[in-house]
XYZ file of C-alpha atoms in Angstrom:
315
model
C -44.002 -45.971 17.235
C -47.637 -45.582 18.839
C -45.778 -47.034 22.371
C -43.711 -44.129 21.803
C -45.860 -41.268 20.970
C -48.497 -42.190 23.659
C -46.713 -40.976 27.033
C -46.065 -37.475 24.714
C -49.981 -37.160 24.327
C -51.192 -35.660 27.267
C -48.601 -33.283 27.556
C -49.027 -32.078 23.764
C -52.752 -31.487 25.111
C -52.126 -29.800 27.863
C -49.437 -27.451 26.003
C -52.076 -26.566 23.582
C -54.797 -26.159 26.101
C -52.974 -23.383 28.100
C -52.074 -20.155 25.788
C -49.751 -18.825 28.060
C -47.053 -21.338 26.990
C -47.646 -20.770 23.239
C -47.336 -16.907 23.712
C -43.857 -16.695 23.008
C -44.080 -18.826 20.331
C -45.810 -17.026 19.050
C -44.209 -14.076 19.767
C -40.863 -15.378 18.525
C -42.718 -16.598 14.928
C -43.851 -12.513 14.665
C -40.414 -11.233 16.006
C -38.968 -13.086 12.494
C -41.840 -11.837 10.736
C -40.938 -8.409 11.040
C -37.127 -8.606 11.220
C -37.844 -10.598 7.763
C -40.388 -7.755 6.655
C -37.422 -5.141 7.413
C -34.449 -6.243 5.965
C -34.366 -6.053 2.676
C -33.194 -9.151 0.719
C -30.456 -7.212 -1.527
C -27.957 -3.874 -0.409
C -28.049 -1.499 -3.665
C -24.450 0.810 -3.355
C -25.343 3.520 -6.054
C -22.980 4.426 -8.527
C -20.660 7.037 -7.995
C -20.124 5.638 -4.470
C -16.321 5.409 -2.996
C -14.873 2.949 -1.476
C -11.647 3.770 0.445
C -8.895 1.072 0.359
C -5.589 0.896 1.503
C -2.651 -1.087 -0.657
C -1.378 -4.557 1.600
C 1.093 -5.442 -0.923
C 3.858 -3.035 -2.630
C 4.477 -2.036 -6.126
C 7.946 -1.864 -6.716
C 9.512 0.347 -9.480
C 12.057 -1.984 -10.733
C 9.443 -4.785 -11.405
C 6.043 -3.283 -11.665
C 4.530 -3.999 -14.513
C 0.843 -4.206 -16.989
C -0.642 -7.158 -15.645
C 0.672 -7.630 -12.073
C -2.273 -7.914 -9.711
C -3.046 -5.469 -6.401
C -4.627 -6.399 -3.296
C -6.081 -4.206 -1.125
C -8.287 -3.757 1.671
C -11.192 -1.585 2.625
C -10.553 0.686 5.749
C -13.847 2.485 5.662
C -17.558 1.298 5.586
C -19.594 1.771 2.668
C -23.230 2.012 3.506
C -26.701 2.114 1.704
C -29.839 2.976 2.659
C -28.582 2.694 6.910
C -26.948 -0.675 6.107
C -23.509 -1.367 5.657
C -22.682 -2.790 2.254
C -19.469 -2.657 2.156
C -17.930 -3.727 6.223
C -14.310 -2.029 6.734
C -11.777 -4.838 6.105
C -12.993 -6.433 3.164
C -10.603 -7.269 0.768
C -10.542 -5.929 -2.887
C -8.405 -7.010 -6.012
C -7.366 -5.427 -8.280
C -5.154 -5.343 -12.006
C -2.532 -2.592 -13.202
C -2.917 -1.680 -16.938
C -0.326 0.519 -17.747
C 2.586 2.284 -15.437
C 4.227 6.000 -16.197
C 7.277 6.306 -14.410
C 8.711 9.666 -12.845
C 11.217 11.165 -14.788
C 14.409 13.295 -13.663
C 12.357 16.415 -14.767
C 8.724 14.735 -13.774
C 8.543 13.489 -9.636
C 5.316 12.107 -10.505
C 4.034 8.667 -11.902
C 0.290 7.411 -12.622
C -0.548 3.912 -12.313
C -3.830 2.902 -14.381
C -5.720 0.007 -12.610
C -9.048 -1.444 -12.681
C -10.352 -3.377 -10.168
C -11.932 -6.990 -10.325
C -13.443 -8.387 -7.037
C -15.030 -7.568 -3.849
C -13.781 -10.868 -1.358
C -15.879 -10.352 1.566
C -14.260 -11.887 5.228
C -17.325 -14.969 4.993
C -15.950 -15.664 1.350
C -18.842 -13.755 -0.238
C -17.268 -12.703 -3.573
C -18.254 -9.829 -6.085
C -17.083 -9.778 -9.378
C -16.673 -5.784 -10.406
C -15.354 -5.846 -14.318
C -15.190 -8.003 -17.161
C -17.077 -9.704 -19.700
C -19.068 -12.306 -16.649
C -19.978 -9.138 -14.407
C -23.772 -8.933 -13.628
C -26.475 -8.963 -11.255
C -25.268 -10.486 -7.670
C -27.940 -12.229 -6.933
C -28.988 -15.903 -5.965
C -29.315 -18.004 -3.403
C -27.478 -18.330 -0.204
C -23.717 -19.877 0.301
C -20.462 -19.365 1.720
C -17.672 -19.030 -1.153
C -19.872 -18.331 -4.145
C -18.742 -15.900 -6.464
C -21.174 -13.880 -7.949
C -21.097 -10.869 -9.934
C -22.067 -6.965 -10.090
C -24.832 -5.639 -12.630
C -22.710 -2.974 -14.806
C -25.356 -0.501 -16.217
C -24.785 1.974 -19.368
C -25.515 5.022 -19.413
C -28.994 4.109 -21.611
C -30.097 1.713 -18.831
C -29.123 -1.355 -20.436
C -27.017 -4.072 -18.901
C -23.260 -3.268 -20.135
C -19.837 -4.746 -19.213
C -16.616 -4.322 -19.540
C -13.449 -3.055 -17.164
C -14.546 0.765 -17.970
C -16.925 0.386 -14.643
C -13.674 0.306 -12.099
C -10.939 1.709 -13.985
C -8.908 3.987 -11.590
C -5.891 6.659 -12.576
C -3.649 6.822 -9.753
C -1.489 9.603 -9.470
C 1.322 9.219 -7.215
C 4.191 12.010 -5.893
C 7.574 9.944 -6.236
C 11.260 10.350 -7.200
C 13.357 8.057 -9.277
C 14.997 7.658 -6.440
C 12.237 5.474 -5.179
C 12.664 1.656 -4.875
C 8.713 1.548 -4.610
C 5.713 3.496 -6.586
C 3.073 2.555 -4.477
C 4.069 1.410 -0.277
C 1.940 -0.597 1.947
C -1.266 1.666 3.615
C -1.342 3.823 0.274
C -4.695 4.562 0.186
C -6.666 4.629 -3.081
C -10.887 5.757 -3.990
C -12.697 3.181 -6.141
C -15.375 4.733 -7.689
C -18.207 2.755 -8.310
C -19.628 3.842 -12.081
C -22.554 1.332 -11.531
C -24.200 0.063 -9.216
C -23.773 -2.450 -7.133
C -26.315 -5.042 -5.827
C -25.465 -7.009 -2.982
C -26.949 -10.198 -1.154
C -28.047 -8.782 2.311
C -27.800 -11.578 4.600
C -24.580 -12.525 3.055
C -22.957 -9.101 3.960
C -24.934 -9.795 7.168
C -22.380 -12.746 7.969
C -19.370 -11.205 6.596
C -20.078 -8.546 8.925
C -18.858 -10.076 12.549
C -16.197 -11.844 10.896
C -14.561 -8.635 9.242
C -11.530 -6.722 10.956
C -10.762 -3.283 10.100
C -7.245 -2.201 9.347
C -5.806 -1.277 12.432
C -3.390 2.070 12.668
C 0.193 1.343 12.347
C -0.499 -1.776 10.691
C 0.712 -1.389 7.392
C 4.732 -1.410 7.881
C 6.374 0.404 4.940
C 7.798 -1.431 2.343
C 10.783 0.221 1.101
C 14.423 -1.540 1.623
C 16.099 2.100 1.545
C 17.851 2.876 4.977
C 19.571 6.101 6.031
C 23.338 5.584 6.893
C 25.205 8.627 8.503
C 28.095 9.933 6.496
C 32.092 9.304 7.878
C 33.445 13.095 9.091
C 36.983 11.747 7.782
C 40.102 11.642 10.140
C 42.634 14.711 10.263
C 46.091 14.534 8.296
C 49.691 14.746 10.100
C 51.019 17.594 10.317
C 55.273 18.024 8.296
C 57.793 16.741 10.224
C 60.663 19.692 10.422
C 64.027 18.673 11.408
C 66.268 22.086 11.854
C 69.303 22.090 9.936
C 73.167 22.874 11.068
C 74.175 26.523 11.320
C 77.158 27.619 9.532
C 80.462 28.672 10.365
C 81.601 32.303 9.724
C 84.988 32.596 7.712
C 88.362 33.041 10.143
C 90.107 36.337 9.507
C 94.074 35.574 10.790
C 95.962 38.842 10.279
C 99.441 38.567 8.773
C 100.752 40.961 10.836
C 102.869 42.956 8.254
C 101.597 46.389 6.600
C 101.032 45.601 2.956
C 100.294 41.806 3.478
C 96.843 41.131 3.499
C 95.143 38.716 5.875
C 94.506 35.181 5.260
C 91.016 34.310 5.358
C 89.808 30.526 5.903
C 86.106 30.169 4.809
C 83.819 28.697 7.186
C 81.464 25.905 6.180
C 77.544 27.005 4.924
C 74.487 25.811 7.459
C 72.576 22.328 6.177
C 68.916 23.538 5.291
C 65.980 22.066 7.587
C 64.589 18.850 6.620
C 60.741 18.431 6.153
C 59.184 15.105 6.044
C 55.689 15.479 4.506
C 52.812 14.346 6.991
C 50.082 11.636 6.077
C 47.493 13.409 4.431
C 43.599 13.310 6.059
C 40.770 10.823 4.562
C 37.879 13.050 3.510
C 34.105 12.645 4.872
C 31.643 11.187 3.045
C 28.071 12.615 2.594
C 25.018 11.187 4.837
C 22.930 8.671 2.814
C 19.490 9.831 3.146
C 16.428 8.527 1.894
C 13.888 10.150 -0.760
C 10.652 10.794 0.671
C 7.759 7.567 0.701
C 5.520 8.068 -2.306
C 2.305 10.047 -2.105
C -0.896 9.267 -3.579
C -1.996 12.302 -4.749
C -5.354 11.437 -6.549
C -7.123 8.163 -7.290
C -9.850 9.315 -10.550
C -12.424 7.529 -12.436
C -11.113 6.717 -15.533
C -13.860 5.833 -17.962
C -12.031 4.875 -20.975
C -10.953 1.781 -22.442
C -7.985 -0.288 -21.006
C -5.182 0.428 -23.374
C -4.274 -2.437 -25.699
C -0.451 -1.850 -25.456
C 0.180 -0.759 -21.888
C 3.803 1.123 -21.658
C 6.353 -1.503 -19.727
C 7.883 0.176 -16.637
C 11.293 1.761 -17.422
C 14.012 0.744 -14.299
C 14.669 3.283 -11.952
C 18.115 4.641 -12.318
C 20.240 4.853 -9.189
């Protein structure tokens, strides 16, 4: 080993006898210093902050139900403090509670959900509700899942799905094959806060990809067909009848004797052969209009035990 180290000596001398080639070490060691000394080592998102996300999966009105999962993704930034928290194109999940569905006399239906994680691109994962949601914090690591703090409203630690329950109101016909298309874009409120691992959401950064436009190809199976215009009937076929024959008169010829008459034969009448009669048109098959999400609200109050089952859309 001392064979080894022995050539290395002088040159380990001279290195440290000349400061100019341990400046920018030493620059480099107070360059980390100070990006360390400026980035903070957690991201707090406030409650009452909203996070835009846009459905990647349908719900479908025939087999929606309480208990089917959503997945979504984020197509805004969320930021705290000038840094991002939140990078656009992070995915979210989410649970449906309970389903209304529109009515003939109601073109409306409202979708409770709450959602459940954050899933950030690096595998950095958030858990938002539930009875194991609290503080995210920790050490370091790829695909850990931790979980947010959920505060009550006296300051102490709380949990429970109340923090990201969501009401989502949506403009749709029974008509509709779907309640909720792909790109529908929902608010989650935040109702706590939400304290995230800094250099974790540093990494996810890079490797996130916003939703680009025109992505999100609707969902629905309904196509327009154009309606038949029918074909014409045939006209009656008239075939003209024989005319008759006016009675001969032959005179007798002798005063007092009256002629003799010969009756002619009557005319035949016309004869009409009905014509085929037309096909009628048929109506164009259009399409109802693609749901609308009208609102997305907080909803604060407890999950409902007994969530109503989705009635089938009539056709």
């Amino acid at each position: 080993m001392s064979c080894f180290l022995r050539p290395l000596l002088p040159a380990f001398v001279l290195f440290l006898a000349h400061p100019s080639l341990a400046f920018p070490l030493q620059m480099e060691g107070a360059r980390l210093q100070v990006a360390a000394a400026v980035s903070p080592p957690t991201i707090a998102i406030p409650a009452g902050s909203k996070v835009a996300v846009a459905l990647t999966r349908a719900v479908w009105a025939k087999t929606a139900k309480a208990g089917d999962p959503l997945y979504l993704q984020t197509i805004f930034p969320v930021t705290a403090a000038d840094h991002v928290g939140i990078p656009a194109g992070t995915y979210v999940e989410g649970v449906i509670d309970s389903i209304v569905q529109p009515t003939r006399k109601t073109s409306r239906a409202e979708i409770g959900v709450h959602f459940t994680k954050i899933i950030f691109a690096n595998g950095y994962t958030i858990v938002l509700s539930g009875p194991d949601a609290h503080s995210a914090g920790g050490t370091s690591g790829s695909a850990t899942s931790e979980k947010a703090p959920s505060i009550g409203p006296d300051g102490a630690p709380d949990t429970g799905l109340e923090t990201t329950l969501s009401l989502v109101t949506v403009q749709v016909s029974q008509n509709n094959d779907i309640l909720l298309d792909n790109g529908s874009q929902i608010e989650m409120t935040l109702e706590a806060p939400l304290v995230l691992d800094a250099s974790r959401v540093a990494q996810a950064i890079p490797l996130s990809q916003a939703p680009k436009p025109g992505q999100f190809k609707p969902a629905t199976l309904c196509r327009p067909i154009a309606g038949d215009p029918g074909s014409p009937g045939t006209p009656d076929t008239v075939i003209p009848g024989t005319p008759g024959t006016p009675p001969t008169v032959i005179s007798s010829g002798i005063e007092g004797v009256p002629d003799t008459v010969i009756p002619g034969t009557p005319g035949t009448p016309p004869t009409v052969i009905p014509g085929m009669p037309g096909t009628p048109s048929t109506p164009d098959t259009v399409c109802p209009a693609p749901p609308l999400v009208v609102s997305s609200t907080p909803e604060t109050l407890t999950v409902k035990q007994n969530p109503s089952a989705p009635q089938a859309a009539k056709k």
